[in-house]
Amino acid sequence: MNNQHLQTPIEYLKGVGVSRAEALKKELQIYRFEDLLRHFPYKHIDRTRFYKIKDIQPDMPYVQVLARVFQKEILGEKHTKRLIVQAKDDTGVIELAWFQGIRWVEKMVVPGKVYVLFGKPGFFNGKVQMSHPELEPYTPGVQQKGNLTLQPAYNSTEKLKQFSLDSKGIQKLVAILLEQHGRDIEENLPAYIINRMRLMPRADAYRYIHFPNNANQLKEAQYRLKFEELFFLQLKLLKNKLLHTQKFKGNIFDKVGNYFNDFYHHKLPFPLTNAQKRVLREIRQDTQRGVQMNRLLQGDVGSGKTVVALMCMLIAIDNGFQACIMAPTEILATQHYETIKNLVGDGFVEVALLTGSVPQKARRVIHEHLEDGRLQILVGTHALIEDKVQYKNLGFVVIDEQHRFGVEQRAKLWKKNIIPPHVLVMTATPIPRTLAMTMYGDLDISVIDELPAGRKPIQTIHFYEAQRLRMFGFMKQEIAKGRQIYVVYPLIQESEKLDLKNLQDGVEIMSREFPLPQYRISIVHGKLKAAEKEFEMQRFIKGETQIMVATTVIEVGVNVPNASVMIIENAERFGLSQLHQLRGRVGRGAEQSYCILMSKEKLSNDGRIRLNTMVKTNNGFEIAEIDMQLRGPGNIEGTQQSGVLDLKVADLATDQEVLQQARDLVIEIFDKDPQLASPENMILNRAFQQKDGGLTWNKIS
Ligand code: ADP
Ligand code: MG
């Protein structure tokens, strides 16, 4: 916040002082007035209505009750001394208990009188009960003090409570602060935005987010602050992108030539989906503008990203450039290499594979051919961004599986050419749109949201342990048809030993059920040496084994079209995105594929939602959305350094619309005024000169 008063250290607030200030700093990181102002209530308690006693549920937070006291007594001695008051309305009885301030309350409570009670209900011996409720005599017809508003509830800690800074105590401090400095809160958005978006003025928003007069006012205050928060985040992200495009020129691919055309007309064995065509168009446009492309391509496993990437590489070659594709593991790199070789056929383009296990001599040849330009497409792992790998003219880079490559590595690739190559990042882990817009500020985003025609959707079935025999029966039936099966066990992160045990038990059960010589089983887990793992995998890939029992190591990278059944043991232990990734290992051939989720009988609420979601949909974006609702944006893979976690008011899981509005507006503003130089936008420019609204800019990539 820009106003100096609000930067005052918290100890100077009336009612705080040195020791409370220490506690506030330590416990809640409240150092300055501003921090207290931004210690927002986590909810508001509805004091606008009275609950009937019979309607009170054990899990209710705070409730307000109107009841007539009919009995009071002091029980116990010394430490166990307590005041018990019985009260009732026309639906039931409630018991009130005090363990402190007994004498005072006892004097005040008069049997026969009606009181407004307010507190957190509990159940004790089957009775509705409330400890230390607030209590106030009820006068019909007179507005009750405090009972007609939404009361803020604040996070506090045990330590703070020792300083009388429970929710109520904090509330008092916030009230004092607003009283003294509420008017010092300056507007930080230009009037035209406030008018157009119908925003509440900033100072009002800070007041009413704490102390709203009604639900509507609270909503407006929240909206204003959410909008502001997301707006400035987008302003920063898009500004960076703008700077980036100004700083980095891009190679211009101005023609589509023989490589692309030959491939498209004579080699591509299927028609492209509309989504694939759309993405190709987007990339075509990007690569003709003279600006370096940085694009994220999202699409489920099997949606045809690799083909699109290959066609882009062919366009690069048509324009006299080299291209490379980088995968996170050797297995994946090898698979890309084979896929590409198969698609382009012999003698069409020069393709090579470079991984850590390529022998020195072969490696030297690759280096040489890269430098003289003979080699047109290089496929590989990290090995291909090593310093000694030099390209003659690298124009297009594909990076598969975003999560494993950081911004730094991308930056390293830019340096592989005088004009940095265009970069296409592919990920099969769909991210909800709001997250993508926030996490990948410097990337444009393309989506393949359509599977190739004729693909049979994977059928997902949820079995409980009691149905295990049915599951075995199903496995046998599929194996009899010539299919292969994955059986996956979860990794339990607390204990590697337990993991292995889990897997070994599973192997034993499977071996008993599927004995030699009729059945053969591959076993793969993290403790195997690379060579052993490879051997086991190969046996399965070649069809020598029908069942592959594995921990999640198979998550990335195996492609066995004949494997049509994925069995996930203890499925309730997996996260949604992981379940979806695992399921994506099947459904790659022509056969109907299945995913069987095995779980114990008793599921947590979230566990049930996860499994139901998997049964209900194959759509990765839908699944990602639900995953975010369940776990919150901060727990989604890859969000850690994205600025998402710094959001204090907005929530990407629920505020998609606000985010979209904020982003659209920012785009429009930069279109008209990229420097934010117009007088009306000067106020926005200030956001870059100072830390604003608690956002830490440097965390945003
Ligand atoms: P992804 O990289 O998104 O997982 P791939 O590009 O590897 O997907 O494609 C998966 C499979 O589908 C491959 O065998 C590929 O040849 C095939 N494929 C891709 N696009 C199409 C399409 N439009 N029609 C039919 N099959 C396709
Ligand atoms: Mg792929």
XYZ file of C-alpha atoms and ligand atoms in Angstrom:
729
model
C 0.000 0.000 0.000
C 1.218 3.372 -0.889
C 0.142 5.389 2.083
C 2.888 5.960 4.607
C 0.591 5.732 7.628
C -0.227 2.175 6.781
C 3.446 1.262 6.892
C 3.592 2.134 10.584
C 4.905 -0.730 12.729
C 2.077 -2.558 14.400
C 3.183 -1.786 17.959
C 2.088 1.802 17.420
C -1.522 0.866 16.968
C -3.659 1.804 19.937
C -4.262 -1.314 22.016
C -1.241 -3.249 20.740
C 2.011 -2.360 22.492
C 5.295 -4.196 22.542
C 4.421 -7.700 23.705
C 1.272 -8.086 21.628
C 3.190 -6.720 18.657
C 5.844 -9.392 19.146
C 3.173 -12.055 19.210
C 1.417 -10.694 16.125
C 4.668 -10.647 14.197
C 5.691 -14.116 15.234
C 2.352 -15.831 14.909
C 0.689 -14.129 11.969
C 3.484 -12.181 10.272
C 1.637 -8.965 11.020
C 4.377 -6.344 11.122
C 2.658 -3.195 9.972
C -0.750 -1.609 9.933
C -1.127 -2.780 6.368
C -0.592 -6.404 7.338
C -3.371 -6.227 9.887
C -5.651 -4.656 7.348
C -4.858 -7.539 5.062
C -5.433 -10.143 7.734
C -8.811 -10.851 6.229
C -11.516 -12.718 8.077
C -11.689 -16.318 6.898
C -15.450 -16.183 7.213
C -18.284 -14.141 8.585
C -20.682 -15.359 11.174
C -24.270 -14.816 10.390
C -25.943 -12.943 13.183
C -28.839 -11.971 11.054
C -30.912 -15.005 11.980
C -31.887 -17.131 14.957
C -31.651 -20.889 14.876
C -34.207 -23.181 16.471
C -32.608 -25.498 18.988
C -33.794 -28.620 17.182
C -32.112 -27.428 13.975
C -28.682 -27.138 15.516
C -26.170 -29.620 14.102
C -22.898 -30.656 15.701
C -20.829 -29.388 12.776
C -22.277 -25.874 12.710
C -19.765 -23.097 13.290
C -21.413 -20.328 15.262
C -25.110 -19.954 15.744
C -27.437 -17.472 17.316
C -30.325 -18.753 19.409
C -33.213 -17.075 21.168
C -34.063 -18.979 24.358
C -35.635 -18.602 27.782
C -33.500 -19.492 30.779
C -35.259 -21.801 33.222
C -32.543 -23.032 35.510
C -29.072 -22.128 36.708
C -26.730 -23.832 39.154
C -23.098 -23.778 40.153
C -21.563 -27.244 40.293
C -18.236 -28.655 41.406
C -15.447 -27.344 43.601
C -12.411 -25.225 42.826
C -10.983 -26.613 39.557
C -14.158 -28.318 38.473
C -16.362 -25.397 39.410
C -18.768 -24.439 36.659
C -21.979 -22.599 36.007
C -24.604 -24.606 34.170
C -27.584 -22.784 32.733
C -30.551 -24.487 31.061
C -32.540 -22.612 28.461
C -35.218 -23.584 25.960
C -37.230 -22.417 23.014
C -40.359 -24.054 21.639
C -38.327 -26.814 19.990
C -35.862 -28.014 22.619
C -33.439 -27.433 25.442
C -29.911 -26.094 25.329
C -27.338 -26.315 28.071
C -24.910 -23.455 28.611
C -21.681 -23.835 30.518
C -19.168 -21.390 31.988
C -15.899 -22.370 33.586
C -14.626 -18.843 34.057
C -16.205 -15.560 35.083
C -18.796 -17.693 36.830
C -19.788 -15.231 39.515
C -20.358 -12.414 37.060
C -22.462 -14.400 34.628
C -24.415 -16.026 37.447
C -25.463 -12.600 38.685
C -26.539 -11.437 35.285
C -28.604 -14.432 34.188
C -32.174 -14.349 35.444
C -34.372 -17.440 35.087
C -37.593 -16.712 33.263
C -35.971 -14.174 30.946
C -35.303 -14.551 27.249
C -31.726 -14.118 25.962
C -29.930 -13.864 22.692
C -27.279 -16.601 22.825
C -24.386 -16.775 20.467
C -21.682 -19.388 20.341
C -20.308 -22.562 18.877
C -22.666 -25.436 19.548
C -21.554 -28.848 20.695
C -23.220 -32.043 21.815
C -22.712 -33.494 25.250
C -24.593 -36.538 26.544
C -26.990 -36.155 23.667
C -27.811 -32.590 24.632
C -27.171 -29.453 22.660
C -24.591 -27.486 24.529
C -22.634 -24.266 24.312
C -19.582 -23.245 26.299
C -19.037 -19.592 27.092
C -21.658 -18.234 24.745
C -22.139 -14.552 24.336
C -25.355 -13.681 26.046
C -27.495 -10.612 25.921
C -31.013 -9.940 27.254
C -33.591 -9.894 24.505
C -35.939 -6.956 24.162
C -38.669 -7.570 21.604
C -38.954 -4.900 18.988
C -35.591 -3.354 19.762
C -32.722 -3.980 17.425
C -30.207 -6.091 19.221
C -26.724 -4.782 19.559
C -24.530 -6.675 17.170
C -27.026 -9.310 16.238
C -27.999 -7.981 12.865
C -24.687 -8.027 11.090
C -22.164 -10.433 9.704
C -19.410 -10.770 12.228
C -15.873 -11.363 11.000
C -14.014 -14.418 12.237
C -10.201 -14.255 12.176
C -7.534 -16.868 12.307
C -5.656 -16.746 15.548
C -3.328 -19.058 17.470
C -3.077 -20.447 20.990
C -0.174 -18.145 21.631
C -2.131 -15.089 20.549
C -5.034 -16.092 22.722
C -2.751 -15.705 25.721
C -2.561 -12.057 24.736
C -6.344 -11.884 24.419
C -5.968 -11.845 20.678
C -8.523 -14.430 19.761
C -10.817 -13.705 16.838
C -12.692 -11.132 18.894
C -9.496 -9.468 20.058
C -8.202 -9.175 16.513
C -11.549 -7.851 15.415
C -11.220 -5.036 17.927
C -7.790 -4.102 16.624
C -8.998 -4.062 13.042
C -11.881 -1.840 14.089
C -9.489 0.600 15.748
C -7.238 0.596 12.708
C -10.087 1.267 10.321
C -11.399 3.971 12.606
C -8.042 5.753 12.637
C -6.708 5.070 9.177
C -9.553 3.775 7.068
C -9.542 6.997 5.133
C -5.824 6.734 4.357
C -6.338 3.799 2.015
C -5.680 5.164 -1.432
C -7.258 4.107 -4.652
C -4.894 2.190 -6.942
C -7.039 1.752 -10.017
C -7.908 4.440 -12.536
C -11.446 5.775 -12.465
C -12.265 4.361 -15.872
C -11.659 0.829 -14.650
C -13.612 1.365 -11.464
C -16.550 2.680 -13.419
C -16.460 0.081 -16.078
C -16.116 -2.876 -13.740
C -18.446 -1.268 -11.213
C -15.952 -1.717 -8.451
C -16.386 -0.589 -4.909
C -13.849 2.120 -4.013
C -10.786 0.619 -2.434
C -11.123 2.178 1.005
C -14.714 0.976 1.253
C -13.707 -2.486 0.169
C -11.153 -2.755 2.963
C -13.740 -1.610 5.474
C -16.544 -3.848 4.341
C -14.508 -6.955 3.799
C -14.041 -6.833 7.557
C -17.299 -5.282 8.670
C -20.024 -5.634 6.072
C -23.521 -4.448 6.803
C -25.001 -7.227 4.749
C -24.086 -10.159 2.578
C -24.257 -8.160 -0.596
C -21.844 -5.550 0.624
C -19.454 -8.283 1.672
C -19.608 -9.783 -1.792
C -18.912 -6.473 -3.450
C -15.981 -5.797 -1.171
C -14.534 -9.233 -1.871
C -15.055 -8.818 -5.572
C -13.252 -5.509 -5.591
C -10.236 -6.883 -3.769
C -10.139 -10.103 -5.751
C -10.330 -8.179 -8.964
C -7.551 -5.865 -7.902
C -5.346 -8.736 -6.840
C -5.793 -10.694 -10.060
C -5.591 -7.573 -12.170
C -2.179 -6.594 -10.836
C -0.922 -10.146 -11.116
C -1.954 -10.273 -14.757
C -0.599 -6.805 -15.341
C 2.773 -7.982 -14.155
C 2.685 -11.272 -16.046
C 1.634 -9.746 -19.319
C 4.077 -6.910 -18.944
C 6.862 -9.468 -18.661
C 5.623 -11.154 -21.767
C 5.551 -7.872 -23.578
C 9.097 -7.094 -22.508
C 10.111 -10.537 -23.640
C 8.710 -10.064 -27.122
C 10.357 -6.692 -27.369
C 13.678 -8.107 -26.299
C 13.812 -11.335 -28.295
C 13.458 -11.317 -32.028
C 12.193 -14.502 -33.596
C 13.081 -16.406 -36.721
C 10.519 -15.964 -39.431
C 9.136 -19.132 -40.978
C 7.480 -17.509 -43.918
C 6.882 -20.526 -46.084
C 5.454 -23.979 -45.990
C 7.598 -26.096 -48.282
C 8.189 -29.576 -49.584
C 8.960 -31.269 -46.302
C 5.696 -30.245 -44.776
C 3.653 -30.766 -47.919
C 5.127 -34.143 -48.766
C 4.514 -35.332 -45.276
C 1.028 -33.919 -45.078
C -0.139 -35.255 -48.422
C 1.765 -38.514 -48.713
C 2.862 -39.741 -45.320
C 0.409 -38.686 -42.663
C -1.705 -41.825 -42.236
C -4.812 -40.138 -40.821
C -6.736 -36.886 -41.092
C -5.863 -34.358 -38.405
C -8.455 -33.540 -35.810
C -9.874 -30.044 -35.781
C -8.018 -29.343 -32.584
C -4.733 -30.382 -34.177
C -5.401 -28.148 -37.164
C -6.244 -25.228 -34.932
C -3.016 -25.618 -32.990
C -0.983 -25.839 -36.200
C -2.585 -22.595 -37.349
C -1.777 -20.924 -34.057
C 1.842 -21.972 -34.314
C 2.041 -20.943 -37.953
C 0.906 -17.471 -36.994
C 3.339 -17.266 -34.103
C 6.307 -18.218 -36.211
C 5.707 -15.624 -38.897
C 5.639 -12.589 -36.678
C 9.342 -12.103 -36.151
C 8.906 -12.615 -32.443
C 10.127 -15.623 -30.546
C 7.321 -18.064 -29.855
C 6.878 -19.494 -26.386
C 3.861 -21.699 -26.451
C 2.448 -24.313 -24.145
C 0.591 -27.159 -25.803
C -1.755 -28.983 -23.491
C -3.520 -32.161 -24.421
C -4.344 -35.500 -22.970
C -2.160 -38.483 -23.599
C -2.935 -39.756 -27.081
C -4.490 -36.534 -28.281
C -1.848 -36.274 -30.977
C 0.583 -33.677 -29.706
C 3.658 -35.416 -31.059
C 2.351 -35.382 -34.605
C 1.661 -31.674 -34.355
C 5.151 -31.106 -33.000
C 6.655 -33.067 -35.847
C 4.772 -31.040 -38.445
C 6.030 -27.836 -36.865
C 9.565 -29.166 -37.047
C 9.063 -29.881 -40.735
C 8.046 -26.276 -41.287
C 11.241 -25.198 -39.534
C 13.225 -27.444 -41.878
C 11.354 -26.012 -44.852
C 12.687 -22.639 -43.774
C 16.264 -23.832 -43.503
C 16.403 -24.486 -39.789
C 17.100 -27.445 -37.556
C 14.702 -28.661 -34.886
C 14.972 -30.692 -31.732
C 12.668 -32.416 -29.322
C 13.604 -32.938 -25.704
C 11.996 -35.468 -23.362
C 12.466 -35.938 -19.631
C 13.527 -39.590 -19.743
C 15.465 -41.839 -22.015
C 12.488 -44.114 -22.536
C 10.336 -41.227 -23.664
C 13.036 -39.830 -25.900
C 13.488 -43.199 -27.512
C 9.778 -43.503 -28.054
C 9.589 -40.098 -29.716
C 12.475 -41.064 -31.904
C 10.766 -44.254 -33.048
C 7.434 -42.508 -33.519
C 9.041 -39.892 -35.694
C 11.056 -42.426 -37.684
C 7.911 -44.435 -38.297
C 5.913 -41.434 -39.390
C 8.465 -39.928 -41.758
C 9.871 -43.181 -43.106
C 13.398 -43.727 -44.409
C 15.441 -41.138 -46.242
C 13.001 -38.288 -45.772
C 14.714 -36.201 -43.125
C 17.866 -36.739 -41.088
C 16.843 -37.701 -37.559
C 19.087 -38.788 -34.682
C 18.645 -39.805 -31.075
C 20.937 -38.348 -28.413
C 20.731 -39.599 -24.854
C 23.164 -40.268 -22.048
C 23.690 -43.820 -23.215
C 24.723 -43.035 -26.769
C 28.383 -44.145 -27.049
C 31.132 -41.576 -27.476
C 31.806 -42.339 -31.087
C 28.233 -42.124 -32.254
C 27.855 -39.011 -30.187
C 30.765 -37.360 -31.927
C 29.171 -38.032 -35.289
C 25.924 -36.488 -34.104
C 27.773 -33.394 -32.867
C 29.499 -33.067 -36.184
C 26.373 -33.427 -38.258
C 24.564 -30.966 -36.047
C 27.261 -28.407 -36.577
C 27.490 -28.798 -40.326
C 23.703 -28.768 -40.579
C 23.236 -32.215 -42.073
C 21.222 -33.378 -39.106
C 17.747 -31.883 -39.284
C 15.929 -33.270 -36.277
C 17.566 -34.216 -33.009
C 15.590 -36.160 -30.438
C 16.908 -36.603 -26.932
C 17.030 -35.967 -23.228
C 18.748 -33.159 -21.363
C 21.824 -34.257 -23.245
C 20.795 -32.041 -26.096
C 21.080 -28.789 -24.197
C 24.573 -29.490 -22.934
C 27.005 -26.752 -23.813
C 29.062 -28.884 -26.149
C 26.045 -29.611 -28.305
C 26.197 -26.925 -30.988
C 23.708 -26.468 -33.773
C 24.259 -24.879 -37.121
C 20.933 -23.141 -37.086
C 18.454 -24.273 -34.477
C 15.046 -22.801 -35.199
C 12.473 -24.844 -33.353
C 12.538 -26.619 -30.026
C 9.933 -28.966 -28.623
C 10.000 -29.745 -24.922
C 7.880 -32.645 -23.788
C 6.470 -32.767 -20.258
C 6.673 -29.262 -18.941
C 6.839 -29.996 -15.241
C 10.305 -31.343 -15.367
C 11.847 -28.418 -17.130
C 12.205 -25.091 -15.440
C 12.348 -21.632 -16.873
C 16.121 -21.765 -16.600
C 16.395 -24.732 -18.891
C 14.156 -23.094 -21.391
C 16.374 -20.044 -21.227
C 19.380 -22.226 -21.900
C 17.785 -23.367 -25.118
C 17.203 -19.818 -26.261
C 20.922 -19.336 -26.280
C 21.473 -22.133 -28.774
C 21.072 -19.722 -31.625
C 21.757 -16.037 -32.250
C 18.087 -15.502 -32.713
C 16.520 -17.796 -30.120
C 14.549 -20.743 -31.465
C 10.801 -20.928 -31.146
C 9.817 -23.051 -28.199
C 6.856 -25.377 -27.943
C 6.315 -26.941 -24.545
C 4.061 -29.994 -24.514
C 2.336 -31.347 -21.464
C -0.073 -34.198 -21.017
C -1.002 -32.980 -17.567
C -3.873 -30.666 -18.247
C -3.954 -27.664 -15.981
C -7.137 -25.746 -15.277
C -7.315 -22.625 -17.357
C -7.057 -20.265 -14.429
C -3.887 -21.932 -13.299
C -2.406 -21.966 -16.752
C -3.100 -18.263 -17.130
C -1.311 -17.604 -13.876
C 1.472 -20.157 -13.965
C 2.672 -19.662 -17.473
C 2.651 -15.931 -17.750
C 5.250 -15.847 -20.467
C 3.694 -18.608 -22.536
C 0.828 -18.583 -24.945
C -1.423 -21.545 -24.550
C -2.786 -24.020 -27.079
C -5.098 -26.834 -26.220
C -5.895 -30.109 -27.966
C -9.184 -30.973 -26.381
C -10.292 -33.626 -28.798
C -9.172 -37.198 -29.291
C -8.670 -38.645 -32.786
C -11.858 -40.055 -34.250
C -12.597 -43.722 -33.802
C -10.762 -43.974 -30.515
C -12.818 -46.042 -28.103
C -13.065 -44.241 -24.791
C -11.483 -46.180 -21.936
C -14.084 -47.742 -19.665
C -13.395 -47.203 -16.027
C -14.787 -49.433 -13.324
C -14.515 -49.093 -9.589
C -14.300 -52.364 -7.635
C -14.139 -52.820 -3.900
C -11.860 -55.372 -2.300
C -14.823 -57.739 -1.951
C -15.065 -57.882 -5.731
C -11.481 -58.982 -6.225
C -12.472 -62.366 -7.626
C -14.505 -60.674 -10.311
C -11.482 -58.594 -11.132
C -9.297 -61.699 -11.493
C -11.954 -63.278 -13.682
C -11.966 -60.213 -15.882
C -8.177 -60.250 -16.151
C -8.196 -63.876 -17.284
C -10.834 -63.169 -19.841
C -8.821 -60.301 -21.345
C -5.576 -62.273 -21.311
C -7.392 -65.097 -23.112
C -8.201 -62.551 -25.827
C -4.479 -61.869 -26.161
C -4.386 -58.588 -24.248
C -1.822 -57.407 -21.729
C -2.436 -55.876 -18.339
C -0.799 -53.376 -16.028
C -1.227 -53.719 -12.286
C -0.030 -50.632 -10.425
C 0.623 -50.193 -6.728
C 0.921 -46.823 -5.052
C 4.091 -45.442 -3.616
C 3.627 -44.692 0.013
C 6.058 -41.925 0.484
C 6.677 -42.357 4.195
C 8.386 -45.673 3.757
C 10.235 -47.238 0.885
C 10.276 -50.530 2.713
C 6.532 -50.506 2.992
C 6.242 -49.697 -0.699
C 8.271 -52.655 -1.652
C 6.386 -54.877 0.740
C 3.143 -53.642 -0.699
C 4.370 -54.483 -4.151
C 5.785 -57.861 -3.131
C 2.509 -58.852 -1.522
C 0.792 -57.847 -4.715
C 3.217 -59.869 -6.802
C 2.613 -62.878 -4.589
C -1.130 -62.624 -4.906
C -0.855 -62.210 -8.656
C 1.600 -65.112 -9.006
C -0.738 -67.388 -7.103
C -3.693 -66.361 -9.196
C -1.766 -66.337 -12.477
C 0.723 -69.225 -12.236
C 3.397 -70.296 -14.664
C 3.612 -71.628 -17.255
C 0.285 -70.357 -18.504
C 0.920 -66.819 -17.296
C 4.042 -64.674 -17.145
C 4.535 -61.574 -15.062
C 6.955 -58.648 -15.339
C 7.826 -56.754 -12.197
C 9.112 -53.204 -12.243
C 9.846 -50.904 -9.351
C 12.105 -48.060 -8.350
C 14.670 -50.250 -6.611
C 15.649 -52.108 -9.762
C 18.826 -51.197 -11.599
C 18.234 -49.465 -14.905
C 19.269 -52.531 -16.877
C 16.981 -54.846 -14.939
C 14.121 -52.431 -15.332
C 14.752 -52.185 -19.033
C 14.855 -55.968 -19.315
C 11.520 -56.386 -17.552
C 9.943 -53.637 -19.598
C 11.196 -55.121 -22.812
C 9.713 -58.502 -21.957
C 6.362 -56.850 -21.560
C 6.733 -54.657 -24.621
C 7.595 -57.706 -26.717
C 4.573 -59.529 -25.375
C 6.541 -62.212 -23.555
C 4.734 -61.392 -20.335
C 1.040 -60.710 -20.050
C 1.001 -58.868 -16.777
C 3.198 -56.040 -15.633
C 3.133 -55.437 -11.912
C 4.664 -52.077 -11.121
C 4.867 -49.147 -8.821
C 4.193 -45.805 -10.407
C 7.469 -45.861 -12.340
C 5.477 -46.698 -15.427
C 3.619 -43.444 -15.140
C 5.770 -41.758 -17.674
C 6.596 -43.224 -20.920
C 5.636 -46.753 -21.669
C 3.683 -47.235 -24.820
C 2.393 -50.738 -25.369
C -0.616 -50.606 -27.671
C -1.558 -54.189 -26.867
C -1.876 -53.410 -23.159
C -5.547 -52.682 -22.782
C -6.223 -53.055 -19.074
C -4.914 -50.832 -16.300
C -5.549 -52.051 -12.793
C -4.811 -49.581 -10.034
C -4.551 -51.081 -6.575
C -5.374 -48.915 -3.541
C -6.692 -46.423 -6.010
C -8.027 -44.267 -3.197
C -4.448 -43.368 -2.349
C -3.685 -41.756 -5.666
C -4.344 -38.171 -6.576
C -6.679 -37.451 -9.447
C -4.084 -36.302 -11.907
C -1.971 -39.354 -11.203
C -4.927 -41.677 -11.717
C -5.623 -39.956 -14.981
C -1.999 -40.230 -16.097
C -1.937 -43.912 -15.271
C -5.148 -44.559 -17.103
C -3.617 -42.877 -20.139
C -1.178 -45.781 -20.446
C -3.946 -47.879 -21.978
C -6.341 -47.080 -24.784
C -3.546 -46.731 -27.314
C -4.488 -49.575 -29.584
C -7.583 -50.493 -31.503
C -9.085 -52.621 -28.719
C -11.581 -51.550 -26.114
C -9.522 -50.621 -23.052
C -10.376 -50.716 -19.384
C -9.221 -49.115 -16.207
C -10.109 -50.863 -12.969
C -9.849 -48.950 -9.745
C -9.514 -51.226 -6.735
C -10.243 -49.692 -3.363
C -11.042 -50.581 0.192
C -14.677 -50.326 1.291
C -14.357 -47.296 3.504
C -13.487 -44.186 1.560
C -12.938 -40.642 2.652
C -15.171 -38.052 1.114
C -12.444 -36.822 -1.188
C -11.438 -40.366 -2.054
C -14.950 -41.121 -3.144
C -15.143 -37.987 -5.275
C -11.847 -38.882 -6.936
C -12.907 -42.389 -7.863
C -16.352 -41.278 -8.996
C -14.786 -38.611 -11.150
C -12.550 -41.161 -12.814
C -15.508 -43.418 -13.547
C -17.534 -40.529 -14.871
C -15.134 -38.826 -17.253
C -12.100 -39.316 -19.462
C -11.619 -35.622 -20.030
C -8.335 -34.467 -18.546
C -9.399 -30.852 -18.268
C -12.523 -31.724 -16.364
C -10.458 -33.905 -14.067
C -7.878 -31.179 -13.517
C -10.642 -28.781 -12.599
C -12.056 -31.132 -9.975
C -8.570 -31.859 -8.706
C -8.072 -28.170 -8.106
C -11.417 -27.880 -6.333
C -10.419 -30.727 -4.041
C -6.870 -29.779 -3.274
C -6.713 -26.073 -3.844
C -4.545 -24.382 -6.469
C -1.480 -24.366 -4.226
C -1.301 -28.130 -4.174
C -1.412 -28.677 -7.876
C 1.909 -29.764 -9.271
C 4.004 -26.942 -10.582
C 2.251 -24.071 -8.842
C 4.847 -23.642 -6.162
C 6.862 -20.873 -7.733
C 4.067 -19.354 -9.708
C 2.676 -16.544 -7.589
C -0.523 -18.503 -7.179
C 0.329 -19.014 -3.552
C 0.627 -15.323 -2.913
C -3.006 -14.715 -3.643
C -4.715 -13.600 -0.478
C -8.250 -12.812 -1.497
C -8.782 -14.502 -4.807
C -8.963 -18.256 -5.187
C -8.200 -19.678 -8.592
C -10.458 -22.626 -7.938
C -13.530 -20.459 -7.608
C -12.695 -17.107 -9.148
C -12.219 -18.064 -12.763
C -14.583 -15.446 -13.997
C -12.920 -12.624 -12.122
C -9.560 -13.767 -13.419
C -10.791 -13.817 -16.985
C -12.246 -10.333 -16.659
C -9.054 -9.007 -15.141
C -6.906 -10.623 -17.793
C -9.039 -9.450 -20.695
C -8.906 -5.940 -19.362
C -5.136 -6.041 -18.977
C -4.726 -7.269 -22.549
C -6.918 -4.460 -23.768
C -4.962 -1.885 -21.793
C -1.608 -3.073 -23.125
C -2.997 -3.089 -26.638
C -3.826 0.570 -26.414
C -1.030 1.720 -24.160
C 1.892 -0.747 -23.920
C 4.018 1.644 -21.886
C 1.178 2.584 -19.559
C 2.180 6.112 -20.375
C -1.181 7.804 -20.687
C -2.156 10.037 -17.769
C -5.004 7.810 -16.739
C -2.719 4.778 -16.612
C 0.033 6.446 -14.613
C -1.505 5.077 -11.485
C -0.970 1.550 -12.834
C 2.636 2.239 -13.636
C 3.233 2.815 -9.970
C 2.484 -0.834 -9.302
C 5.813 -1.707 -10.907
C 7.780 0.671 -8.789
C 6.679 -0.764 -5.494
C 5.512 -3.903 -3.890
C 1.794 -3.644 -4.016
C -0.988 -5.469 -2.344
C 1.292 -8.018 -0.710
C 2.325 -9.623 -3.970
C 5.897 -10.696 -4.302
C 6.651 -10.128 -7.930
C 9.960 -11.861 -8.098
C 8.357 -15.217 -7.481
C 6.481 -15.058 -10.713
C 8.156 -16.664 -13.644
P 0.367 -37.493 -27.545
O 1.776 -37.092 -27.846
O -0.550 -36.349 -27.414
O 0.267 -38.450 -26.413
P 0.642 -38.822 -30.018
O 0.982 -37.726 -30.930
O 1.720 -39.713 -29.512
O -0.180 -38.268 -28.792
O -0.509 -39.670 -30.691
C -1.004 -40.839 -30.100
C -1.337 -41.836 -31.185
O -2.428 -41.360 -31.961
C -0.194 -42.054 -32.116
O -0.173 -43.398 -32.454
C -0.548 -41.183 -33.320
O -0.007 -41.677 -34.507
C -2.057 -41.249 -33.325
N -2.708 -40.061 -33.866
C -2.322 -38.786 -33.690
N -3.172 -37.939 -34.327
C -4.117 -38.705 -34.893
C -5.284 -38.425 -35.678
N -5.630 -37.174 -36.017
N -6.029 -39.469 -36.098
C -5.692 -40.742 -35.770
N -4.610 -41.063 -35.042
C -3.821 -40.070 -34.593
Mg 3.188 -38.253 -26.283
